[in-house]
PDB file of C-alpha atoms and ligand atoms in Angstrom:
ATOM      1  CA  MET P1365      19.796  -7.997  -4.988  1.00  0.00           C
ATOM      2  CA  ALA P1366      21.595  -4.796  -3.896  1.00  0.00           C
ATOM      3  CA  TYR P1367      19.235  -1.825  -3.887  1.00  0.00           C
ATOM      4  CA  GLU P1368      20.028   1.722  -4.998  1.00  0.00           C
ATOM      5  CA  THR P1369      16.592   3.347  -5.060  1.00  0.00           C
ATOM      6  CA  ILE P1370      15.066   1.881  -1.904  1.00  0.00           C
ATOM      7  CA  ILE P1371      16.279   1.185   1.633  1.00  0.00           C
ATOM      8  CA  VAL P1372      15.017  -1.893   3.430  1.00  0.00           C
ATOM      9  CA  GLU P1373      15.189  -2.437   7.186  1.00  0.00           C
ATOM     10  CA  ILE P1374      13.745  -5.364   9.078  1.00  0.00           C
ATOM     11  CA  GLU P1375      13.158  -5.028  12.792  1.00  0.00           C
ATOM     12  CA  ASP P1376      10.727  -6.676  15.186  1.00  0.00           C
ATOM     13  CA  TYR P1377       8.955  -8.562  12.384  1.00  0.00           C
ATOM     14  CA  VAL P1378       8.289  -5.385  10.368  1.00  0.00           C
ATOM     15  CA  ALA P1379      10.006  -4.641   7.059  1.00  0.00           C
ATOM     16  CA  THR P1380      10.256  -0.923   6.373  1.00  0.00           C
ATOM     17  CA  ILE P1381      10.818  -0.124   2.714  1.00  0.00           C
ATOM     18  CA  ARG P1382      11.800   3.475   2.106  1.00  0.00           C
ATOM     19  CA  LEU P1383      11.691   4.934  -1.413  1.00  0.00           C
ATOM     20  CA  ASN P1384      14.985   6.705  -1.895  1.00  0.00           C
ATOM     21  CA  ARG P1385      15.506   8.849  -4.978  1.00  0.00           C
ATOM     22  CA  PRO P1386      15.678  12.208  -3.187  1.00  0.00           C
ATOM     23  CA  ASP P1387      16.987  14.160  -6.217  1.00  0.00           C
ATOM     24  CA  ALA P1388      13.814  13.342  -8.144  1.00  0.00           C
ATOM     25  CA  MET P1389      11.318  13.436  -5.270  1.00  0.00           C
ATOM     26  CA  ASN P1390      11.266   9.630  -5.320  1.00  0.00           C
ATOM     27  CA  ALA P1391       9.958   9.590  -8.903  1.00  0.00           C
ATOM     28  CA  LEU P1392       9.242   6.005  -9.866  1.00  0.00           C
ATOM     29  CA  ASN P1393      11.374   4.529 -12.627  1.00  0.00           C
ATOM     30  CA  ASP P1394      11.974   1.015 -13.908  1.00  0.00           C
ATOM     31  CA  GLN P1395      14.800   0.404 -11.486  1.00  0.00           C
ATOM     32  CA  LEU P1396      12.765   1.513  -8.483  1.00  0.00           C
ATOM     33  CA  PHE P1397       9.750  -0.605  -9.456  1.00  0.00           C
ATOM     34  CA  LYS P1398      12.039  -3.629 -10.001  1.00  0.00           C
ATOM     35  CA  GLU P1399      13.795  -3.158  -6.673  1.00  0.00           C
ATOM     36  CA  LEU P1400      10.480  -2.622  -4.897  1.00  0.00           C
ATOM     37  CA  ALA P1401       9.021  -5.767  -6.459  1.00  0.00           C
ATOM     38  CA  ASP P1402      12.116  -7.723  -5.403  1.00  0.00           C
ATOM     39  CA  ALA P1403      12.045  -6.359  -1.838  1.00  0.00           C
ATOM     40  CA  LEU P1404       8.347  -7.116  -1.464  1.00  0.00           C
ATOM     41  CA  GLY P1405       8.852 -10.648  -2.795  1.00  0.00           C
ATOM     42  CA  ALA P1406      11.681 -11.148  -0.311  1.00  0.00           C
ATOM     43  CA  ALA P1407       9.541  -9.771   2.545  1.00  0.00           C
ATOM     44  CA  GLN P1408       6.725 -12.143   1.576  1.00  0.00           C
ATOM     45  CA  ALA P1409       9.143 -15.091   1.708  1.00  0.00           C
ATOM     46  CA  ASN P1410      10.872 -14.035   4.942  1.00  0.00           C
ATOM     47  CA  GLU P1411       9.450 -15.591   8.123  1.00  0.00           C
ATOM     48  CA  LYS P1412      10.933 -12.716  10.106  1.00  0.00           C
ATOM     49  CA  VAL P1413       8.532 -10.314   8.363  1.00  0.00           C
ATOM     50  CA  ARG P1414       4.891 -10.180   9.416  1.00  0.00           C
ATOM     51  CA  CYS P1415       3.967  -6.724   8.149  1.00  0.00           C
ATOM     52  CA  ILE P1416       5.454  -4.213   5.706  1.00  0.00           C
ATOM     53  CA  VAL P1417       5.564  -0.415   5.908  1.00  0.00           C
ATOM     54  CA  LEU P1418       6.184   1.436   2.642  1.00  0.00           C
ATOM     55  CA  THR P1419       7.267   5.032   3.014  1.00  0.00           C
ATOM     56  CA  GLY P1420       9.236   7.876   1.464  1.00  0.00           C
ATOM     57  CA  SER P1421      10.770  10.942   3.074  1.00  0.00           C
ATOM     58  CA  GLU P1422       9.118  13.564   5.284  1.00  0.00           C
ATOM     59  CA  LYS P1423       8.643  15.807   2.225  1.00  0.00           C
ATOM     60  CA  PHE P1424       7.645  13.364  -0.490  1.00  0.00           C
ATOM     61  CA  PHE P1425       6.320   9.840  -0.689  1.00  0.00           C
ATOM     62  CA  ALA P1426       6.697   9.848  -4.490  1.00  0.00           C
ATOM     63  CA  ALA P1427       6.001  12.610  -7.025  1.00  0.00           C
ATOM     64  CA  GLY P1428       4.866  10.103  -9.633  1.00  0.00           C
ATOM     65  CA  ALA P1429       6.426   8.085 -12.396  1.00  0.00           C
ATOM     66  CA  ASP P1430       9.695   9.512 -13.677  1.00  0.00           C
ATOM     67  CA  ILE P1431       8.710  12.073 -16.299  1.00  0.00           C
ATOM     68  CA  LYS P1432      12.272  12.301 -17.637  1.00  0.00           C
ATOM     69  CA  MET P1433      12.244   8.574 -18.276  1.00  0.00           C
ATOM     70  CA  MET P1434       8.816   8.613 -19.960  1.00  0.00           C
ATOM     71  CA  SER P1435       8.964  11.789 -22.012  1.00  0.00           C
ATOM     72  CA  ASP P1436      10.479  10.316 -25.202  1.00  0.00           C
ATOM     73  CA  LEU P1437       8.733   6.954 -25.154  1.00  0.00           C
ATOM     74  CA  SER P1438       6.481   6.031 -28.074  1.00  0.00           C
ATOM     75  CA  PHE P1439       3.167   4.186 -28.011  1.00  0.00           C
ATOM     76  CA  VAL P1440       5.006   1.062 -29.169  1.00  0.00           C
ATOM     77  CA  ASP P1441       7.548   1.399 -26.342  1.00  0.00           C
ATOM     78  CA  VAL P1442       4.912   1.600 -23.614  1.00  0.00           C
ATOM     79  CA  PHE P1443       2.492  -0.893 -25.187  1.00  0.00           C
ATOM     80  CA  ALA P1444       4.957  -3.583 -26.280  1.00  0.00           C
ATOM     81  CA  GLY P1445       7.145  -3.008 -23.217  1.00  0.00           C
ATOM     82  CA  ASP P1446       4.039  -2.970 -20.998  1.00  0.00           C
ATOM     83  CA  LEU P1447       5.555  -0.119 -18.989  1.00  0.00           C
ATOM     84  CA  PHE P1448       5.829  -0.937 -15.262  1.00  0.00           C
ATOM     85  CA  THR P1449       3.042  -3.524 -15.456  1.00  0.00           C
ATOM     86  CA  GLN P1450       4.903  -6.661 -14.315  1.00  0.00           C
ATOM     87  CA  ASP P1451       6.556  -4.991 -11.377  1.00  0.00           C
ATOM     88  CA  THR P1452       3.464  -3.155 -10.185  1.00  0.00           C
ATOM     89  CA  ALA P1453       1.532  -6.435 -10.369  1.00  0.00           C
ATOM     90  CA  ALA P1454       4.146  -7.905  -7.996  1.00  0.00           C
ATOM     91  CA  ILE P1455       2.962  -5.477  -5.303  1.00  0.00           C
ATOM     92  CA  LEU P1456      -0.529  -6.911  -5.510  1.00  0.00           C
ATOM     93  CA  ARG P1457       0.780 -10.473  -5.115  1.00  0.00           C
ATOM     94  CA  VAL P1458       2.047  -9.797  -1.586  1.00  0.00           C
ATOM     95  CA  ARG P1459      -0.183 -11.576   0.915  1.00  0.00           C
ATOM     96  CA  LYS P1460       1.244  -9.919   4.013  1.00  0.00           C
ATOM     97  CA  PRO P1461      -0.226  -6.518   4.904  1.00  0.00           C
ATOM     98  CA  ILE P1462       1.427  -3.403   3.505  1.00  0.00           C
ATOM     99  CA  ILE P1463       0.866  -0.057   5.224  1.00  0.00           C
ATOM    100  CA  ALA P1464       1.680   3.080   3.232  1.00  0.00           C
ATOM    101  CA  ALA P1465       3.080   5.795   5.496  1.00  0.00           C
ATOM    102  CA  VAL P1466       2.704   8.904   3.363  1.00  0.00           C
ATOM    103  CA  ALA P1467       4.238  12.296   4.083  1.00  0.00           C
ATOM    104  CA  GLY P1468       4.412  15.122   1.557  1.00  0.00           C
ATOM    105  CA  TYR P1469       3.657  14.555  -2.113  1.00  0.00           C
ATOM    106  CA  ALA P1470       1.974  11.353  -3.302  1.00  0.00           C
ATOM    107  CA  LEU P1471       1.232  12.250  -6.901  1.00  0.00           C
ATOM    108  CA  GLY P1472       0.361  10.283 -10.005  1.00  0.00           C
ATOM    109  CA  GLY P1473       2.021   6.870  -9.701  1.00  0.00           C
ATOM    110  CA  GLY P1474       2.931   7.831  -6.121  1.00  0.00           C
ATOM    111  CA  CYS P1475      -0.706   8.201  -5.143  1.00  0.00           C
ATOM    112  CA  GLU P1476      -1.489   5.005  -7.054  1.00  0.00           C
ATOM    113  CA  LEU P1477       1.309   3.128  -5.299  1.00  0.00           C
ATOM    114  CA  ALA P1478      -0.050   4.224  -1.919  1.00  0.00           C
ATOM    115  CA  MET P1479      -3.514   3.055  -2.973  1.00  0.00           C
ATOM    116  CA  MET P1480      -2.097  -0.379  -3.891  1.00  0.00           C
ATOM    117  CA  CYS P1481      -1.061  -0.808  -0.270  1.00  0.00           C
ATOM    118  CA  ASP P1482      -3.600  -2.146   2.226  1.00  0.00           C
ATOM    119  CA  PHE P1483      -4.155   1.115   4.011  1.00  0.00           C
ATOM    120  CA  ILE P1484      -2.659   4.565   4.145  1.00  0.00           C
ATOM    121  CA  ILE P1485      -1.586   6.487   7.229  1.00  0.00           C
ATOM    122  CA  ALA P1486      -0.892  10.094   6.268  1.00  0.00           C
ATOM    123  CA  GLY P1487       1.318  12.712   7.811  1.00  0.00           C
ATOM    124  CA  ASP P1488      -0.489  16.044   8.213  1.00  0.00           C
ATOM    125  CA  ASN P1489       1.591  17.499   5.352  1.00  0.00           C
ATOM    126  CA  ALA P1490       0.529  14.817   2.834  1.00  0.00           C
ATOM    127  CA  LYS P1491      -0.743  15.897  -0.572  1.00  0.00           C
ATOM    128  CA  PHE P1492      -2.416  13.434  -2.893  1.00  0.00           C
ATOM    129  CA  GLY P1493      -3.049  14.062  -6.571  1.00  0.00           C
ATOM    130  CA  GLN P1494      -3.479  12.641 -10.050  1.00  0.00           C
ATOM    131  CA  PRO P1495      -1.950  15.487 -12.088  1.00  0.00           C
ATOM    132  CA  GLU P1496      -1.236  13.360 -15.185  1.00  0.00           C
ATOM    133  CA  ILE P1497      -3.705  15.478 -17.139  1.00  0.00           C
ATOM    134  CA  ASN P1498      -1.180  18.333 -16.981  1.00  0.00           C
ATOM    135  CA  LEU P1499       1.268  16.096 -18.850  1.00  0.00           C
ATOM    136  CA  GLY P1500      -1.202  15.168 -21.572  1.00  0.00           C
ATOM    137  CA  VAL P1501      -1.809  11.640 -20.280  1.00  0.00           C
ATOM    138  CA  VAL P1502      -4.257   9.866 -18.002  1.00  0.00           C
ATOM    139  CA  ALA P1503      -3.461   7.949 -14.812  1.00  0.00           C
ATOM    140  CA  GLY P1504      -2.067   4.479 -15.544  1.00  0.00           C
ATOM    141  CA  ILE P1505      -2.135   2.299 -12.422  1.00  0.00           C
ATOM    142  CA  GLY P1506      -5.394   3.022 -10.697  1.00  0.00           C
ATOM    143  CA  GLY P1507      -5.843   6.793 -10.516  1.00  0.00           C
ATOM    144  CA  THR P1508      -9.126   6.616 -12.393  1.00  0.00           C
ATOM    145  CA  GLN P1509     -10.190   3.262 -10.909  1.00  0.00           C
ATOM    146  CA  ARG P1510      -8.977   2.719  -7.337  1.00  0.00           C
ATOM    147  CA  LEU P1511      -9.270   6.415  -6.481  1.00  0.00           C
ATOM    148  CA  THR P1512     -12.901   6.407  -7.655  1.00  0.00           C
ATOM    149  CA  ARG P1513     -13.658   3.505  -5.334  1.00  0.00           C
ATOM    150  CA  PHE P1514     -11.934   5.233  -2.430  1.00  0.00           C
ATOM    151  CA  VAL P1515     -13.381   8.733  -2.754  1.00  0.00           C
ATOM    152  CA  GLY P1516     -16.327   8.400  -5.157  1.00  0.00           C
ATOM    153  CA  LYS P1517     -16.891   9.694  -8.668  1.00  0.00           C
ATOM    154  CA  SER P1518     -17.135  13.387  -7.950  1.00  0.00           C
ATOM    155  CA  LYS P1519     -13.804  13.800  -6.177  1.00  0.00           C
ATOM    156  CA  ALA P1520     -12.053  11.320  -8.486  1.00  0.00           C
ATOM    157  CA  MET P1521     -13.253  13.278 -11.527  1.00  0.00           C
ATOM    158  CA  ASP P1522     -12.261  16.548  -9.867  1.00  0.00           C
ATOM    159  CA  MET P1523      -8.742  15.324  -9.103  1.00  0.00           C
ATOM    160  CA  ASN P1524      -8.173  13.620 -12.452  1.00  0.00           C
ATOM    161  CA  LEU P1525      -9.658  16.450 -14.519  1.00  0.00           C
ATOM    162  CA  THR P1526      -8.241  19.472 -12.719  1.00  0.00           C
ATOM    163  CA  GLY P1527      -5.055  17.818 -11.447  1.00  0.00           C
ATOM    164  CA  ARG P1528      -5.526  19.531  -8.084  1.00  0.00           C
ATOM    165  CA  PHE P1529      -3.984  18.104  -4.924  1.00  0.00           C
ATOM    166  CA  MET P1530      -5.961  16.888  -1.928  1.00  0.00           C
ATOM    167  CA  ASP P1531      -4.488  17.595   1.497  1.00  0.00           C
ATOM    168  CA  ALA P1532      -4.348  15.078   4.322  1.00  0.00           C
ATOM    169  CA  GLU P1533      -7.447  16.353   6.078  1.00  0.00           C
ATOM    170  CA  GLU P1534      -9.559  16.143   2.912  1.00  0.00           C
ATOM    171  CA  ALA P1535      -8.076  12.728   2.142  1.00  0.00           C
ATOM    172  CA  GLU P1536      -9.154  11.427   5.542  1.00  0.00           C
ATOM    173  CA  ARG P1537     -12.616  12.954   5.186  1.00  0.00           C
ATOM    174  CA  ALA P1538     -12.984  11.350   1.762  1.00  0.00           C
ATOM    175  CA  GLY P1539     -11.855   7.902   2.936  1.00  0.00           C
ATOM    176  CA  LEU P1540      -8.586   7.787   1.029  1.00  0.00           C
ATOM    177  CA  VAL P1541      -6.513   7.463   4.199  1.00  0.00           C
ATOM    178  CA  SER P1542      -7.297   5.653   7.430  1.00  0.00           C
ATOM    179  CA  ARG P1543      -5.808   8.301   9.747  1.00  0.00           C
ATOM    180  CA  VAL P1544      -3.804  11.513   9.778  1.00  0.00           C
ATOM    181  CA  VAL P1545      -1.022  12.065  12.283  1.00  0.00           C
ATOM    182  CA  PRO P1546       1.555  14.819  12.819  1.00  0.00           C
ATOM    183  CA  VAL P1547       4.279  14.207  10.265  1.00  0.00           C
ATOM    184  CA  LYS P1548       6.932  13.868  12.980  1.00  0.00           C
ATOM    185  CA  LYS P1549       4.954  10.977  14.444  1.00  0.00           C
ATOM    186  CA  LEU P1550       4.186   9.277  11.123  1.00  0.00           C
ATOM    187  CA  MET P1551       6.715   6.452  11.335  1.00  0.00           C
ATOM    188  CA  GLU P1552       6.034   5.879  15.026  1.00  0.00           C
ATOM    189  CA  GLU P1553       2.310   5.482  14.291  1.00  0.00           C
ATOM    190  CA  ALA P1554       2.843   3.320  11.212  1.00  0.00           C
ATOM    191  CA  LEU P1555       5.299   1.051  13.039  1.00  0.00           C
ATOM    192  CA  ALA P1556       2.930   0.806  16.010  1.00  0.00           C
ATOM    193  CA  ALA P1557       0.119  -0.266  13.679  1.00  0.00           C
ATOM    194  CA  ALA P1558       2.468  -2.763  12.022  1.00  0.00           C
ATOM    195  CA  ALA P1559       3.523  -4.107  15.432  1.00  0.00           C
ATOM    196  CA  LYS P1560      -0.113  -4.613  16.408  1.00  0.00           C
ATOM    197  CA  ILE P1561      -0.781  -6.535  13.193  1.00  0.00           C
ATOM    198  CA  SER P1562       2.392  -8.590  13.704  1.00  0.00           C
ATOM    199  CA  GLU P1563       1.016  -9.949  16.992  1.00  0.00           C
ATOM    200  CA  LYS P1564      -1.981 -11.535  15.260  1.00  0.00           C
ATOM    201  CA  SER P1565      -2.106 -14.922  13.589  1.00  0.00           C
ATOM    202  CA  MET P1566      -0.650 -14.597  10.080  1.00  0.00           C
ATOM    203  CA  ILE P1567      -3.295 -17.031   8.865  1.00  0.00           C
ATOM    204  CA  THR P1568      -6.066 -14.723  10.048  1.00  0.00           C
ATOM    205  CA  VAL P1569      -4.242 -11.622   8.831  1.00  0.00           C
ATOM    206  CA  MET P1570      -3.884 -13.020   5.321  1.00  0.00           C
ATOM    207  CA  ALA P1571      -7.511 -14.165   5.358  1.00  0.00           C
ATOM    208  CA  VAL P1572      -8.678 -10.667   6.335  1.00  0.00           C
ATOM    209  CA  LYS P1573      -6.608  -9.114   3.553  1.00  0.00           C
ATOM    210  CA  GLU P1574      -8.040 -11.515   0.991  1.00  0.00           C
ATOM    211  CA  ALA P1575     -11.608 -10.983   2.180  1.00  0.00           C
ATOM    212  CA  VAL P1576     -11.473  -7.178   2.187  1.00  0.00           C
ATOM    213  CA  ASN P1577      -9.792  -7.124  -1.229  1.00  0.00           C
ATOM    214  CA  ARG P1578     -12.476  -9.483  -2.514  1.00  0.00           C
ATOM    215  CA  SER P1579     -15.066  -6.787  -1.894  1.00  0.00           C
ATOM    216  CA  TYR P1580     -13.494  -4.813  -4.727  1.00  0.00           C
ATOM    217  CA  GLU P1581     -13.770  -7.667  -7.202  1.00  0.00           C
ATOM    218  CA  THR P1582     -17.246  -9.049  -6.731  1.00  0.00           C
ATOM    219  CA  THR P1583     -20.888  -8.452  -5.867  1.00  0.00           C
ATOM    220  CA  LEU P1584     -22.039  -7.985  -2.264  1.00  0.00           C
ATOM    221  CA  ALA P1585     -23.765 -11.387  -2.212  1.00  0.00           C
ATOM    222  CA  GLU P1586     -20.673 -13.190  -3.543  1.00  0.00           C
ATOM    223  CA  GLY P1587     -18.437 -11.208  -1.215  1.00  0.00           C
ATOM    224  CA  LEU P1588     -20.562 -12.121   1.806  1.00  0.00           C
ATOM    225  CA  LEU P1589     -20.485 -15.779   0.796  1.00  0.00           C
ATOM    226  CA  PHE P1590     -16.701 -15.606   0.429  1.00  0.00           C
ATOM    227  CA  GLU P1591     -16.425 -13.966   3.852  1.00  0.00           C
ATOM    228  CA  ARG P1592     -18.648 -16.615   5.463  1.00  0.00           C
ATOM    229  CA  ARG P1593     -16.604 -19.461   3.978  1.00  0.00           C
ATOM    230  CA  VAL P1594     -13.365 -17.840   5.137  1.00  0.00           C
ATOM    231  CA  PHE P1595     -14.922 -17.431   8.588  1.00  0.00           C
ATOM    232  CA  ASN P1596     -15.899 -21.133   8.544  1.00  0.00           C
ATOM    233  CA  ALA P1597     -12.392 -22.109   7.463  1.00  0.00           C
ATOM    234  CA  MET P1598     -10.831 -20.333  10.432  1.00  0.00           C
ATOM    235  CA  PHE P1599     -12.330 -23.054  12.645  1.00  0.00           C
ATOM    236  CA  ALA P1600      -9.876 -25.489  11.070  1.00  0.00           C
ATOM    237  CA  THR P1601      -6.956 -23.555  12.580  1.00  0.00           C
ATOM    238  CA  ASP P1602      -5.227 -23.970  15.939  1.00  0.00           C
ATOM    239  CA  ASP P1603      -5.149 -20.194  16.212  1.00  0.00           C
ATOM    240  CA  GLN P1604      -8.952 -20.017  16.410  1.00  0.00           C
ATOM    241  CA  LYS P1605      -8.878 -22.442  19.354  1.00  0.00           C
ATOM    242  CA  GLU P1606      -6.048 -20.489  20.953  1.00  0.00           C
ATOM    243  CA  GLY P1607      -7.681 -17.079  20.408  1.00  0.00           C
ATOM    244  CA  MET P1608     -11.004 -18.110  21.888  1.00  0.00           C
ATOM    245  CA  SER P1609      -9.473 -20.112  24.762  1.00  0.00           C
ATOM    246  CA  ALA P1610      -7.227 -17.184  25.652  1.00  0.00           C
ATOM    247  CA  PHE P1611     -10.224 -14.878  25.807  1.00  0.00           C
ATOM    248  CA  LEU P1612     -12.130 -17.264  28.084  1.00  0.00           C
ATOM    249  CA  GLU P1613      -9.068 -17.838  30.274  1.00  0.00           C
ATOM    250  CA  LYS P1614      -8.466 -14.059  30.460  1.00  0.00           C
ATOM    251  CA  ARG P1615      -4.895 -14.251  29.072  1.00  0.00           C
ATOM    252  CA  GLU P1616      -3.077 -13.035  25.964  1.00  0.00           C
ATOM    253  CA  PRO P1617      -3.280 -15.443  23.003  1.00  0.00           C
ATOM    254  CA  GLN P1618      -0.108 -17.152  21.792  1.00  0.00           C
ATOM    255  CA  PHE P1619      -0.727 -17.532  18.071  1.00  0.00           C
ATOM    256  CA  ARG P1620       1.433 -20.002  16.153  1.00  0.00           C
ATOM    257  CA  ASP P1621       0.229 -19.351  12.595  1.00  0.00           C
ATOM    258  CA  LYS P1622      -1.209 -22.856  12.467  1.00  0.00           C
TER     259      LYS P1622
HETATM  260  N1  DAK Y2398       9.548  12.778 -12.519  1.00  0.00           N
HETATM  261  C1  DAK Y2398      10.831  13.203 -12.628  1.00  0.00           C
HETATM  262  N2  DAK Y2398      11.368  14.177 -11.869  1.00  0.00           N
HETATM  263  C2  DAK Y2398      10.579  14.779 -10.976  1.00  0.00           C
HETATM  264  C3  DAK Y2398       9.227  14.411 -10.813  1.00  0.00           C
HETATM  265  C4  DAK Y2398       8.708  13.351 -11.634  1.00  0.00           C
HETATM  266  N3  DAK Y2398       7.455  12.873 -11.507  1.00  0.00           N
HETATM  267  N4  DAK Y2398       8.685  15.178  -9.851  1.00  0.00           N
HETATM  268  C5  DAK Y2398       9.665  15.988  -9.417  1.00  0.00           C
HETATM  269  N5  DAK Y2398      10.798  15.759 -10.089  1.00  0.00           N
HETATM  270  C6  DAK Y2398      12.087  16.420  -9.961  1.00  0.00           C
HETATM  271  C7  DAK Y2398      12.077  17.789 -10.641  1.00  0.00           C
HETATM  272  O1  DAK Y2398      12.302  17.635 -12.024  1.00  0.00           O
HETATM  273  C8  DAK Y2398      13.209  18.466  -9.920  1.00  0.00           C
HETATM  274  O2  DAK Y2398      14.436  17.988 -10.443  1.00  0.00           O
HETATM  275  P1  DAK Y2398      15.629  19.006 -10.834  1.00  0.00           P
HETATM  276  O3  DAK Y2398      15.039  20.015 -11.758  1.00  0.00           O
HETATM  277  O4  DAK Y2398      16.028  19.586  -9.485  1.00  0.00           O
HETATM  278  O5  DAK Y2398      16.659  18.103 -11.416  1.00  0.00           O
HETATM  279  C9  DAK Y2398      13.081  17.929  -8.511  1.00  0.00           C
HETATM  280  O6  DAK Y2398      12.348  16.708  -8.598  1.00  0.00           O
HETATM  281  C10 DAK Y2398      12.329  18.876  -7.588  1.00  0.00           C
HETATM  282  O7  DAK Y2398      11.103  19.185  -8.211  1.00  0.00           O
HETATM  283  P2  DAK Y2398      10.572  20.715  -8.320  1.00  0.00           P
HETATM  284  O8  DAK Y2398      11.700  21.652  -8.510  1.00  0.00           O
HETATM  285  O9  DAK Y2398       9.489  20.703  -9.324  1.00  0.00           O
HETATM  286  O10 DAK Y2398       9.982  20.922  -6.837  1.00  0.00           O
HETATM  287  P3  DAK Y2398       8.739  21.810  -6.376  1.00  0.00           P
HETATM  288  O11 DAK Y2398       8.774  21.774  -4.901  1.00  0.00           O
HETATM  289  O12 DAK Y2398       8.727  23.139  -7.073  1.00  0.00           O
HETATM  290  O13 DAK Y2398       7.435  21.013  -6.902  1.00  0.00           O
HETATM  291  C11 DAK Y2398       6.041  19.038  -7.271  1.00  0.00           C
HETATM  292  C12 DAK Y2398       7.126  19.763  -6.389  1.00  0.00           C
HETATM  293  C13 DAK Y2398       5.916  17.611  -6.775  1.00  0.00           C
HETATM  294  C14 DAK Y2398       4.708  19.771  -7.120  1.00  0.00           C
HETATM  295  C15 DAK Y2398       6.500  19.115  -8.776  1.00  0.00           C
HETATM  296  O14 DAK Y2398       7.830  18.605  -8.850  1.00  0.00           O
HETATM  297  C16 DAK Y2398       5.614  18.295  -9.676  1.00  0.00           C
HETATM  298  O15 DAK Y2398       4.540  18.754 -10.077  1.00  0.00           O
HETATM  299  N6  DAK Y2398       6.096  17.090 -10.070  1.00  0.00           N
HETATM  300  C17 DAK Y2398       5.442  16.277 -11.087  1.00  0.00           C
HETATM  301  C18 DAK Y2398       4.213  15.625 -10.515  1.00  0.00           C
HETATM  302  C19 DAK Y2398       3.506  14.797 -11.586  1.00  0.00           C
HETATM  303  O16 DAK Y2398       3.073  15.312 -12.608  1.00  0.00           O
HETATM  304  N7  DAK Y2398       3.346  13.492 -11.315  1.00  0.00           N
HETATM  305  C20 DAK Y2398       2.693  12.584 -12.237  1.00  0.00           C
HETATM  306  C21 DAK Y2398       3.726  11.948 -13.148  1.00  0.00           C
HETATM  307  S1  DAK Y2398       2.969  10.835 -14.332  1.00  0.00           S
HETATM  308  C22 DAK Y2398       1.743   3.192 -15.420  1.00  0.00           C
HETATM  309  C23 DAK Y2398       2.286   3.297 -14.180  1.00  0.00           C
HETATM  310  C24 DAK Y2398       2.481   4.564 -13.601  1.00  0.00           C
HETATM  311  C25 DAK Y2398       2.125   5.700 -14.287  1.00  0.00           C
HETATM  312  C26 DAK Y2398       1.583   5.582 -15.531  1.00  0.00           C
HETATM  313  C27 DAK Y2398       1.403   4.323 -16.123  1.00  0.00           C
HETATM  314  N8  DAK Y2398       1.527   1.917 -16.039  1.00  0.00           N
HETATM  315  C28 DAK Y2398       1.727   0.674 -15.274  1.00  0.00           C
HETATM  316  C29 DAK Y2398       0.939   1.804 -17.317  1.00  0.00           C
HETATM  317  C30 DAK Y2398       2.342   6.992 -13.644  1.00  0.00           C
HETATM  318  C31 DAK Y2398       2.381   8.190 -14.255  1.00  0.00           C
HETATM  319  C32 DAK Y2398       2.751   9.377 -13.478  1.00  0.00           C
HETATM  320  O17 DAK Y2398       2.932   9.335 -12.270  1.00  0.00           O
END
């Protein structure tokens, strides 16, 4: 598939997917979601990709779903057409880690897209928000749900009810982002994190992703049981033997994803 709204580069086992609709601040439309879903599916299937970085420009990650595209839609259009649902679900099907590298605006669907990634590294100019209330709608892909789990009820209510933006420093304090870096260093930091992940066993990496995500879907007791069973299962892999032997032999492990 040839892409018009995203740019994909694969280097050193990391796929960088850059949102690219600069005239609309990377507003998310059907085409972009479809291309993103396709690129993520391809990255999942590509053995030369071990980690994915999703980013925008230095000034905007994405200013939300495309308001021009949505403004004339009816209830029937969005309900029967299930607006964006299939393609956003594709993001959640990716088993390889996805890092969101966010600079500038991440608003509405942009903030929600970042939250669908596995973790967010923010440039110091990042601004997160769920301003849908100003448009007479509510958030539609996690702004009332995932954001609440990230930052708690009070801040999630504040952001969804007032539509105010949260800067990078507040976002880090609140637990929405894992780290804040100078915007000029954002891609360097995100790619360095991706490179570190790429050195690990993909089996373990995918197991970690599944286990952490499980914590959002279940009780603590069930989550701990799941974690323990995943831990047990790791002992069926060659990479567990290699990782532990390498430590004892004081050398770097050579993981083979087996
Ligand atoms: N959609 C379309 N165009 C947008 C846009 C957007 N979200 N955001 C910005 N643009 C366009 C502007 O229209 C303008 O285009 P021209 O007029 O030059 O043609 C250009 O980008 C530059 O924007 P501004 O002139 O406004 O630039 P400023 O620096 O003054 O302001 C801003 C930047 C980001 C603060 C402002 O543009 C802004 O407030 N943008 C809208 C932010 C917003 O309300 N976002 C939430 C959209 S609603 C769902 C999935 C997803 C969603 C819902 C359901 N399902 C699966 C069910 C998501 C909904 C949303 O995200």
